[in-house]
Coordinates of C-alpha atoms in Angstrom, one line a residue:
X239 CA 82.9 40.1 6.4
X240 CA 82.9 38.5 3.2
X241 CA 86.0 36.9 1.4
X242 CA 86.5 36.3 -2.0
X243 CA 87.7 33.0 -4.0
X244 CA 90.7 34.1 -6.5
X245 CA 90.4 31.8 -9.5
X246 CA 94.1 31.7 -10.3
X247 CA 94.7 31.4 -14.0
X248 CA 98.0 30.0 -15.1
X249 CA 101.1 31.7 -14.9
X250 CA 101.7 31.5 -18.8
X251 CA 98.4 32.7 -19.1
X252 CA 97.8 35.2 -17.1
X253 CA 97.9 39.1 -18.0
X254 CA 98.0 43.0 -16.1
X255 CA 98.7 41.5 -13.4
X256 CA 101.8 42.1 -10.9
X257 CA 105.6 40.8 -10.8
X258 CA 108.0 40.9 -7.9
X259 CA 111.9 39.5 -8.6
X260 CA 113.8 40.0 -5.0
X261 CA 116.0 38.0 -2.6
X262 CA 115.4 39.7 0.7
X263 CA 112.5 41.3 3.2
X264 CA 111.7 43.8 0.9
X265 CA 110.0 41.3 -1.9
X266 CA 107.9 39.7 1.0
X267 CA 106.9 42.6 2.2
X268 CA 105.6 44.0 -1.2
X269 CA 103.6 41.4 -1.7
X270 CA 101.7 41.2 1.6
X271 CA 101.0 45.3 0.7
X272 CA 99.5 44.1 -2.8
X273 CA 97.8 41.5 -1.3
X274 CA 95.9 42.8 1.9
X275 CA 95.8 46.3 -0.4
X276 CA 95.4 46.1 -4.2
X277 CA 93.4 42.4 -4.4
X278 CA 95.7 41.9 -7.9
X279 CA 97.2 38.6 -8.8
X280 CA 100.8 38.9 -8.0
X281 CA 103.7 36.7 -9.1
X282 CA 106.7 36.8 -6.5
X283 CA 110.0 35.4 -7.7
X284 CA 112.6 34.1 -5.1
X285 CA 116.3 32.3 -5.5
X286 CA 114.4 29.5 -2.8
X287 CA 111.1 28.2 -1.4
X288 CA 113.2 27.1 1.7
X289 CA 114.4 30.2 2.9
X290 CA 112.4 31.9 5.7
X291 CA 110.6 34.6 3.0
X292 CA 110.2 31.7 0.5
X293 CA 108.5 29.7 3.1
X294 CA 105.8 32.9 3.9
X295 CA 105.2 33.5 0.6
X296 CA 104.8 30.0 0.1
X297 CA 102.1 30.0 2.7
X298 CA 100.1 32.9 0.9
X299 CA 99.8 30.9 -1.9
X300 CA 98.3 27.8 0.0
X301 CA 95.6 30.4 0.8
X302 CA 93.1 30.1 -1.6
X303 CA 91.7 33.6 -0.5
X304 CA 95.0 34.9 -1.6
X305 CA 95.8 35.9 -4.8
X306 CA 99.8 35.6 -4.3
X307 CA 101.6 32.7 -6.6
X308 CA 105.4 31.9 -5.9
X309 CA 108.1 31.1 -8.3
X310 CA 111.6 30.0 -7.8
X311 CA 114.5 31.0 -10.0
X312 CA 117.8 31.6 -8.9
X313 CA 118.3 34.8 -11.3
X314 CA 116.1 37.3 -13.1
X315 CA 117.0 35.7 -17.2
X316 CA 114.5 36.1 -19.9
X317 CA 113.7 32.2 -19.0
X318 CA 112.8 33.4 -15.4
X319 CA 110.8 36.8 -16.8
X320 CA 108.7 35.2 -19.2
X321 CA 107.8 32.1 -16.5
X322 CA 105.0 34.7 -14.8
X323 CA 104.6 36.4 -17.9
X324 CA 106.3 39.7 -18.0
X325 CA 105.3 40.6 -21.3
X326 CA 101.6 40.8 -20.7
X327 CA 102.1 41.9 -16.9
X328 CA 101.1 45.3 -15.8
X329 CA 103.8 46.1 -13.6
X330 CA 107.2 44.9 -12.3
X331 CA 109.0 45.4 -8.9
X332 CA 112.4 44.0 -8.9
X333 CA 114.0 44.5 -5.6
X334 CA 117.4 42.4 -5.3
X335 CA 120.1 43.2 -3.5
X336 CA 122.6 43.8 -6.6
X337 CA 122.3 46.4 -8.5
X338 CA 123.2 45.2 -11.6
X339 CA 120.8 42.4 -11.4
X340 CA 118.3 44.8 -11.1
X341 CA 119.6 47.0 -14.1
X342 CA 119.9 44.1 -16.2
X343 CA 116.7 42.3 -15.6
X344 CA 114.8 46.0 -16.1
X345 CA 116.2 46.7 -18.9
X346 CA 115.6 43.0 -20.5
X347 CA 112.1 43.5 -18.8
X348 CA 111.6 46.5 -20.9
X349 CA 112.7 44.8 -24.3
X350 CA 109.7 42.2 -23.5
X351 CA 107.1 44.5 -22.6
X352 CA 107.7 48.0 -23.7
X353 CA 104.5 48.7 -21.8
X354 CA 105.1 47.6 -18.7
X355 CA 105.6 49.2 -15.4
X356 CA 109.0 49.4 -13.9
X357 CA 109.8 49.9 -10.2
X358 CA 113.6 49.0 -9.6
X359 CA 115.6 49.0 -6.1
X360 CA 118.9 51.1 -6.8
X361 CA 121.2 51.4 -4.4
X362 CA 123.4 54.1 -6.1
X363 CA 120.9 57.2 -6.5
X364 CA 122.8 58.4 -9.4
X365 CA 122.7 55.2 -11.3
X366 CA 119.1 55.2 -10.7
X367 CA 118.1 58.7 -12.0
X368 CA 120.1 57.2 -15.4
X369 CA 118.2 54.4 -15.7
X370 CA 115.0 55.6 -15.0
X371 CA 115.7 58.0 -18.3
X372 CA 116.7 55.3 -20.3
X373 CA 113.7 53.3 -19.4
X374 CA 111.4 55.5 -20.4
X375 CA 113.0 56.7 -23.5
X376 CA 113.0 52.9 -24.4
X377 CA 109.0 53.0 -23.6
X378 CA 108.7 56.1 -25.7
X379 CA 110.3 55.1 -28.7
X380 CA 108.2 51.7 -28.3
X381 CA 105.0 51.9 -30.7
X382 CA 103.2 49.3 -28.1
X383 CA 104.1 51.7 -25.4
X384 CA 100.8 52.2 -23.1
X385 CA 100.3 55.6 -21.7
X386 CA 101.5 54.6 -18.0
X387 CA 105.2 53.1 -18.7
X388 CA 106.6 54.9 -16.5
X389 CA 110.0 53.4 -14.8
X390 CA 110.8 53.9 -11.1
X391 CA 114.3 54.0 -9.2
X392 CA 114.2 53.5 -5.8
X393 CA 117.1 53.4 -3.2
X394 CA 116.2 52.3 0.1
X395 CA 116.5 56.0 1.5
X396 CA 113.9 56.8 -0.7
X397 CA 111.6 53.8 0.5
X398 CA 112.6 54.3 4.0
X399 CA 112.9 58.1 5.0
X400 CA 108.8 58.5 4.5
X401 CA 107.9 56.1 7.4
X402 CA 110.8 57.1 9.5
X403 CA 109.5 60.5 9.5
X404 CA 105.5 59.8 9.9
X405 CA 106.8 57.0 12.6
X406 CA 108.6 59.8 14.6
X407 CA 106.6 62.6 13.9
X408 CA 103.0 61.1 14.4
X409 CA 103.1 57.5 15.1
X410 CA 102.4 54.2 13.3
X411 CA 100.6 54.4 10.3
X412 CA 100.8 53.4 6.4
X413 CA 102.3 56.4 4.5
X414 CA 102.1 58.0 0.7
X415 CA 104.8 60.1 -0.3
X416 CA 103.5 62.5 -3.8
X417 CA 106.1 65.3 -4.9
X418 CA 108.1 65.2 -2.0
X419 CA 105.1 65.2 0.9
X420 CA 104.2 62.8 3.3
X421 CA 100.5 61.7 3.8
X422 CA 99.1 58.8 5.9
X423 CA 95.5 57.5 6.3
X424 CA 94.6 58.2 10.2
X425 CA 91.3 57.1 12.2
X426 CA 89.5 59.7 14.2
X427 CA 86.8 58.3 16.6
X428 CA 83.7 59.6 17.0
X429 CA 83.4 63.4 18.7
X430 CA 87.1 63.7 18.0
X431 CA 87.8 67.6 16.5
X432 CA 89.1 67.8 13.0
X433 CA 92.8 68.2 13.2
X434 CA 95.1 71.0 11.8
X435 CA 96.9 68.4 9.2
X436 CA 93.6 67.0 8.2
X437 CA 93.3 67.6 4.2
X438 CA 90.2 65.3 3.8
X439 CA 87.5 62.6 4.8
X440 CA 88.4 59.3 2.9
X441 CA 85.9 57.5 4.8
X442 CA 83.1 57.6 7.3
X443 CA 83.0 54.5 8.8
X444 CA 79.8 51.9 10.4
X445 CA 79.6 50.7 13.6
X446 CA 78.5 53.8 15.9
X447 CA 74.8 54.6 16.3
X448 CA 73.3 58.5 16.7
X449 CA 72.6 57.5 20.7
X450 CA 76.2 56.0 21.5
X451 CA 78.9 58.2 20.1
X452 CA 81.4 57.3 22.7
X453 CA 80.9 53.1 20.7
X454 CA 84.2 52.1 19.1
X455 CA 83.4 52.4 15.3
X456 CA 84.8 49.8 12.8
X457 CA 85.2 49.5 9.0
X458 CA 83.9 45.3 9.7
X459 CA 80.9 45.9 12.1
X460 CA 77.6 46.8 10.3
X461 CA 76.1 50.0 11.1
X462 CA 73.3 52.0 10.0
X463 CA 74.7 52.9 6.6
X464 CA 77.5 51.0 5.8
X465 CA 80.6 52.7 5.3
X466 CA 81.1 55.6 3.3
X467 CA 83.7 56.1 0.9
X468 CA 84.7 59.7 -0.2
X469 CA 81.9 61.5 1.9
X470 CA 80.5 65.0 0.4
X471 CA 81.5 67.9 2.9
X472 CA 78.4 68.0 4.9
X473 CA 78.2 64.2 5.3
X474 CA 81.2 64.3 6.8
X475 CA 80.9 67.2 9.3
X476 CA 77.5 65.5 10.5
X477 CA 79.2 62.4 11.1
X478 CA 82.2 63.4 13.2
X479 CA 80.3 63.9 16.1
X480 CA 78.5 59.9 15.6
X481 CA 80.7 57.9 13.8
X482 CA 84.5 57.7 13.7
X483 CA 86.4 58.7 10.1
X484 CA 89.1 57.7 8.1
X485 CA 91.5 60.9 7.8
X486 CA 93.8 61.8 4.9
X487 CA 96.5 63.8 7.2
X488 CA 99.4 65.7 5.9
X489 CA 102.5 64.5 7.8
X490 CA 105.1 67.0 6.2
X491 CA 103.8 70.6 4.9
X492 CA 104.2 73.1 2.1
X493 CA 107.0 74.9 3.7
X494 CA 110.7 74.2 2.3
X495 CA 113.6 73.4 5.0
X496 CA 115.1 76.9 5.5
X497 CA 116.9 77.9 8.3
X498 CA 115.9 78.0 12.2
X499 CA 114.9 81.4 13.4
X500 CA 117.1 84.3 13.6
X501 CA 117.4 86.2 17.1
X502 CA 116.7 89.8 16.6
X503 CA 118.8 92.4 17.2
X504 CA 117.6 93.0 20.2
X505 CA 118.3 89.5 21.9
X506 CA 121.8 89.3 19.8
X507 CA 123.2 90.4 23.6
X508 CA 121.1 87.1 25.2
X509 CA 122.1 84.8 22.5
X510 CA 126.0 85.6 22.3
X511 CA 126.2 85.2 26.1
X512 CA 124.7 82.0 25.6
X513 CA 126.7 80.3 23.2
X514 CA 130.2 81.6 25.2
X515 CA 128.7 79.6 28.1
X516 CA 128.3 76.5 25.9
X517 CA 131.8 76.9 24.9
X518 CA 134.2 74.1 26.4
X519 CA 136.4 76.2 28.0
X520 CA 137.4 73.7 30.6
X521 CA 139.5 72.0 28.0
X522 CA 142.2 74.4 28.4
X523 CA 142.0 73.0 31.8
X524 CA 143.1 69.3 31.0
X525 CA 145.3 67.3 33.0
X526 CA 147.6 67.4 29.9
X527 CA 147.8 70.9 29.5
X528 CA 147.9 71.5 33.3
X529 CA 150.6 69.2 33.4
X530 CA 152.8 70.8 30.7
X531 CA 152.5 74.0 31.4
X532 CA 152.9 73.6 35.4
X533 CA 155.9 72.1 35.0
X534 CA 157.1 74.6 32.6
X535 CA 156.4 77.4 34.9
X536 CA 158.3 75.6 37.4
X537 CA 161.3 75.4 35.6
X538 CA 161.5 79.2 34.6
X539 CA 161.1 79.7 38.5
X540 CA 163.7 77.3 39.1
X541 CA 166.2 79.9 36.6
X542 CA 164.8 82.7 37.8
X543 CA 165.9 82.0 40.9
X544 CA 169.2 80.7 40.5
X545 CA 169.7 84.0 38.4
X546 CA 169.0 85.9 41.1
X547 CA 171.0 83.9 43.5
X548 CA 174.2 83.1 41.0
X549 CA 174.5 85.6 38.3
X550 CA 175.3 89.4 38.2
X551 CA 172.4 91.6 40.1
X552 CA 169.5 92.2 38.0
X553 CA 165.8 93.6 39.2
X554 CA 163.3 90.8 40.0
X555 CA 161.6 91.3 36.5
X556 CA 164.5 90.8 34.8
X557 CA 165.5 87.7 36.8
X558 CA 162.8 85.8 35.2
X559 CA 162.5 87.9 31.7
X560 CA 166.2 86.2 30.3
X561 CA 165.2 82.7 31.5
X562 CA 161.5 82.9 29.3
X563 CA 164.1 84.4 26.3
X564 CA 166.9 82.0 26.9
X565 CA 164.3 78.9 27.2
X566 CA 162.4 80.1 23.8
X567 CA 165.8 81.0 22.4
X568 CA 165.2 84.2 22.1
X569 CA 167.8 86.1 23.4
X570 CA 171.1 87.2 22.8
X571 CA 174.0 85.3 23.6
X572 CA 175.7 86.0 27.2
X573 CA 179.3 85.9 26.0
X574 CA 180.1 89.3 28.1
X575 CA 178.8 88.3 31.4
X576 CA 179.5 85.9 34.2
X577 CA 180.4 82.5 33.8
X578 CA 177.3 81.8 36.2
X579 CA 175.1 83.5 33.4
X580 CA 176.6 81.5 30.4
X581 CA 176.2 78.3 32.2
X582 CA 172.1 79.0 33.2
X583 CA 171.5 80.3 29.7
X584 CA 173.0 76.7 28.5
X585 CA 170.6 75.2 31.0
X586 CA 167.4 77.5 29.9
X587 CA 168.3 76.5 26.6
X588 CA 168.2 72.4 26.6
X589 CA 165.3 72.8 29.0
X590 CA 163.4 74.3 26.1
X591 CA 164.4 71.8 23.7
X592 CA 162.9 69.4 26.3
X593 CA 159.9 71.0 27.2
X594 CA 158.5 73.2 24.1
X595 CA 157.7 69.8 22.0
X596 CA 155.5 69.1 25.0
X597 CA 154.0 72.6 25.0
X598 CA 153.1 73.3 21.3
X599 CA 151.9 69.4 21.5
X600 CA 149.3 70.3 24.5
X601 CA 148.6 73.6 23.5
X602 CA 147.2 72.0 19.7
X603 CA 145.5 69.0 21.1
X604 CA 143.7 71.2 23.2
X605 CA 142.8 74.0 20.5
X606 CA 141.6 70.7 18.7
X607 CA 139.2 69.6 21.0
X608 CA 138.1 72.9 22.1
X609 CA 137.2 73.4 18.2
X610 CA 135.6 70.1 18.1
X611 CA 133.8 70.8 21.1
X612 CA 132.6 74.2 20.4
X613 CA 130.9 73.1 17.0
X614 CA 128.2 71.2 19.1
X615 CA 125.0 73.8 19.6
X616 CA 122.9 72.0 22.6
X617 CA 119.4 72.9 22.7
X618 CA 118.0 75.1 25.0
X619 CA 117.3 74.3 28.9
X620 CA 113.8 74.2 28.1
X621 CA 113.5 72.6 25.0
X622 CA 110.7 69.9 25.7
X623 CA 108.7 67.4 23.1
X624 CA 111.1 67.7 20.4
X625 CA 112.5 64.6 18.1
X626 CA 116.1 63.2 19.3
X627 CA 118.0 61.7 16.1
X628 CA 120.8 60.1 16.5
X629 CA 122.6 59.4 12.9
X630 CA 123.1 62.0 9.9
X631 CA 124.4 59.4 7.2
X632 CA 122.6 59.2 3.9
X633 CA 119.3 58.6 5.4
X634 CA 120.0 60.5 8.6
X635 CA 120.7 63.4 6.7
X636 CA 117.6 63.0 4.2
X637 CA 115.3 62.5 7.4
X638 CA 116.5 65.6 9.0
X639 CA 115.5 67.8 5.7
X640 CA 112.4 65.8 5.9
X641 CA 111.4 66.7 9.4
X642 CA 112.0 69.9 9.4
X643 CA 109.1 70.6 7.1
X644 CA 107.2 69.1 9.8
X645 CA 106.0 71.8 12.9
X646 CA 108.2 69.2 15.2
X647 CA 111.8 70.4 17.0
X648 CA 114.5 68.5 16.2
X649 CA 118.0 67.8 18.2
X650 CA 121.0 65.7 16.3
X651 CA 123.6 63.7 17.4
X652 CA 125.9 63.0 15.4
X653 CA 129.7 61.4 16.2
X654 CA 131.5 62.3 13.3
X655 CA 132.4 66.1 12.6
X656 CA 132.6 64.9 8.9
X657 CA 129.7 63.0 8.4
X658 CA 127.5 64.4 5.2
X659 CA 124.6 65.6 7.3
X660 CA 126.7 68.0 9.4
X661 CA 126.7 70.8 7.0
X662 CA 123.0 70.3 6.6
X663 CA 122.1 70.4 10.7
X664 CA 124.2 73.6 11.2
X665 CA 122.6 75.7 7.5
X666 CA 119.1 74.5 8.8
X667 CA 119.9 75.5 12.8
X668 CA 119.1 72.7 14.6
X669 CA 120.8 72.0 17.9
X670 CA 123.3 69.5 17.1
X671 CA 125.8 67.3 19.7
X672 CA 129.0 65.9 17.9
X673 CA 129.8 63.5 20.0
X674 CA 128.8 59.5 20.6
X675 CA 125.6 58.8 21.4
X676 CA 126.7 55.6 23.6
X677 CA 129.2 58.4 25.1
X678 CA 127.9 59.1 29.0
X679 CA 126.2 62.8 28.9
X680 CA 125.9 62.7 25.3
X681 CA 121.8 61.8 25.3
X682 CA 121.4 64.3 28.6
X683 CA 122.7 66.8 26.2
X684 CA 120.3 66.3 23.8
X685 CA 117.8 66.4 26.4
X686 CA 116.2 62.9 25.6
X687 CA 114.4 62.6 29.3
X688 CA 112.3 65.3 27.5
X689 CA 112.0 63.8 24.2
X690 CA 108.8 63.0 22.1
X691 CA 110.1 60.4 20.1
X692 CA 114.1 58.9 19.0
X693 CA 115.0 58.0 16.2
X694 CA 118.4 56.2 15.6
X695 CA 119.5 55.5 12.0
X696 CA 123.4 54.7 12.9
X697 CA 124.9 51.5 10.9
X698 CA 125.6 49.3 13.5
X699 CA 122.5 47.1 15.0
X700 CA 124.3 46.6 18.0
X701 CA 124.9 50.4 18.6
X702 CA 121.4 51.4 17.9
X703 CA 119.9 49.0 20.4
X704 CA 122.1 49.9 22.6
X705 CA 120.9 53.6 22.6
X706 CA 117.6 53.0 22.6
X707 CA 117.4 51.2 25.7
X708 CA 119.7 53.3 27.9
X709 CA 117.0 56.5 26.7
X710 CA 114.0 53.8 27.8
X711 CA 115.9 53.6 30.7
X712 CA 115.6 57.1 31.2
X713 CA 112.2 58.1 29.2
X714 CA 109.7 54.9 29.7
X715 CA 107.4 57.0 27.1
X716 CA 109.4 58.2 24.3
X717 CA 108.7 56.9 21.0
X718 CA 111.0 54.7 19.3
X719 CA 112.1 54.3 15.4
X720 CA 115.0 52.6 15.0
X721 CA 116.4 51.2 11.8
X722 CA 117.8 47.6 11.9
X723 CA 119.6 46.0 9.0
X724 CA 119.1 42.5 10.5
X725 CA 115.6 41.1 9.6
X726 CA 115.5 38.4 12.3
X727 CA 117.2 40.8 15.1
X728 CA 114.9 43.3 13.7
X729 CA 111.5 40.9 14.1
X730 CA 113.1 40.5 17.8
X731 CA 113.7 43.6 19.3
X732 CA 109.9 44.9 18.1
X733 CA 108.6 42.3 19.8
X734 CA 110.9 42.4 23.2
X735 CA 109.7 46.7 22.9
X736 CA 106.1 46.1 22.5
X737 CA 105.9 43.6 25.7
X738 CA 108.2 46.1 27.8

């Protein structure tokens, strides 16, 4: 492998090359992907060099091999811009947590280059989609203006719901997002078939020989050509069966989200018997509600029979009939008849301002939960290798329309009736379990045991960690995304899940 020496000009002097401005993970990241990717000379600006990203970045730049520099400036000013020469950069990422840091220091990044390229972290999508427009009108009305000055608004759904979905849908790999599709770069070894999402060879790469197909090719061993970039057709079908390829797959496809599949008419029969025997019906069987009513049964029988025994003769069916209308206050007054019968319908009567408070109280908590209850559509008994995803917040619910243009099944769970991805879950199909994941039966509803992969994009680190390991617990295989807002906890737990 050879390396090459970057003769780093100086910052004042330097020109189309790369600017980051951040305060967080994001910034460091970027600029290992320019680094190991692009080769450019990049300029990272950060608030400290003591800090744990200031300290990486500041070890990129001791490398000599690498063409990173560091800069530290507490905020993005025109001083700060012009100190790595924005106006003669070629592009721009600025990816601080605040968004109007961001808007002003793109918009004052804009007045200094007209030609550069914008890529800005919005957190408010709206917001965003303005100021990319006024960006580029800015470029436009610029006479400098290159032809590439185009301004980009990204929110962190945007940056994260693309490897979320490869992640869970086909593994680990670097993505590309274009128009809305997802597309990674995939290794095929040698002799392995051409897939169905394969669009085309990128690469045929050294390292296996014509008389050893099973050898592990690599893009660093020598081989007997060298590696091949961009193949033509017949190149490449030669060289499956010898040497191992670099794959451009398709992670999502051209279909749109629509809805799950309709049952015909003819298994409208099998499918309406199966959602009555999902129905919660049992919760009309709640202590509460047993309670109540029990002992409101046993009070009517209590009149009934002291009617019977007390008052003037009646048949049996009447005997209880006045006590139900004197209870709900529904019957005329006994002014004619016995003083026995006045006295029991004064009884019936406070016994049903006791009790019916309790009744219509029951009887609505329990219409409550059964309609709660009821909105959750499990998946079938034999759903098997499908994608669990526990969350449908704003990048819950952008991941769900993202997977389902993926051939992959997909089962939600999802605590809050209310939550913005609801309405999206039940218009598409999918099975969908309104209740807490961490709740006991919750993830056997859902079927995890069964379960490709899980992804869990709820708020709360704590939570999500907590899910994951109780469906390890029960699925040593599954495949695990999980989305963690702390870096360091973040760093940990992929570490602790590797080893186990």
């Amino acid at each position: 492998m050879t390396s090459t020496l970057h003769l780093r000009p100086e910052l004042g002097q330097r020109s189309q090359h790369m600017v980051i401005c951040g305060d967080d993970g994001l910034a460091h990241r970027l600029a290992l992907e320019l680094d190991a990717v692009c080769g450019e000379f990049v300029t990272v600006v950060l608030p400290s060099r003591d800090d744990e990203y200031g300290a990486q970045i500041a070890a990129l730049h001791a490398d000599p091999r690498s063409p990173v520099e560091l800069l530290v400036s507490a905020r993005p000013d025109e001083r700060t811009l012009r100190a790595p020469g924005v106006e003669r950069a070629a592009a721009l990422a600025l990816t601080y947590r605040d968004d109007q840091v961001n808007m002003t220091a793109a918009l004052l990044a804009r007045t200094l280059n007209p030609s550069v390229r914008l890529v800005v972290r919005m957190f408010h999508r709206e917001r965003g989609r303005h100021l990319e427009r006024l960006l580029d009108r800015a470029a436009g009305l610029s006479e400098e203006a290159a032809q590439d000055t185009s301004a980009t608004a990204l929110s962190d759904a945007d940056t994260a719901v693309p490897e979320l979905v490869a992640a869970a849908a086909v593994g680990h790999g670097h993505t590309l997002q274009v128009e809305g599709k997802v597309f990674r770069g995939v290794v095929r070894p040698a002799g392995t078939p051409a897939q169905a999402a394969d669009l085309a060879t990128l690469a045929v790469l050294s390292g296996a020989h014509q008389d050893d197909p099973a050898s592990q090719d690599s893009p660093e061993t020598p081989g007997e050509d060298g590696t091949q970039l961009l193949p033509d057709t017949l190149t490449a079908y030669h060289r499956q069966f010898t040497h191992g390829r670099l794959m451009l797959e398709e992670v999502t496809h051209h279909h749109a989200p629509g809805p799950g599949h309709r049952s015909r008419r003819g298994r409208a029969g099998a499918w309406l018997r199966a959602r009555l025997a999902h129905l919660p019906w049992k919760v009309f069987l709640s202590r509460e509600v047993t309670v109540v009513f029990g002992a409101l049964g046993a009070m009517v029988l209590a009149l009934a029979a002291a009617t019977a025994l007390f008052a003037d003769e009646h048949p049996w069916w009447k005997n209880l009939y006045l006590p139900m209308l004197d209870i709900f206050t529904m019957g005329d007054p006994a002014t004619n008849e016995s003083v026995a019968r006045r006295i029991l319908q004064l009884v019936a009567g406070f016994v049903g301002l006791a009790v019916l408070p309790l009744v219509v109280a029951a009887t609505l908590n329990a219409t409550e939960a059964f309609r709660a209850a009821s909105a959750t559509h499990p998946p079938d008994e034999d759903t098997t290798g499908h994608i669990a995803l526990v969350g449908l917040g704003k990048i819950g619910t952008r991941v769900l329309a993202r997977l389902r243009t993926t051939d992959h099944p997909v089962v939600v769970i999802e605590r809050d009736p209310h939550a913005r991805g609801v309405a999206l879950a039940r218009e598409l199909g999918v099975p969908l379990i309104l209740q807490d994941a961490t709740t006991p039966g919750a993830l056997d509803l859902a079927r995890v045991r069964h379960s490709r992969s899980l992804l869990v994009l709820t708020r709360d680190d704590g939570q999500n960690l907590d899910i994951v390991m109780a469906v390890r617990e029960s699925n040593p295989d599954v495949r695990v995304v999980m989305r963690l807002y702390d870096d360091d906890f973040a760093a940990t737990v992929q570490r602790t899940l590797r080893a186990s």
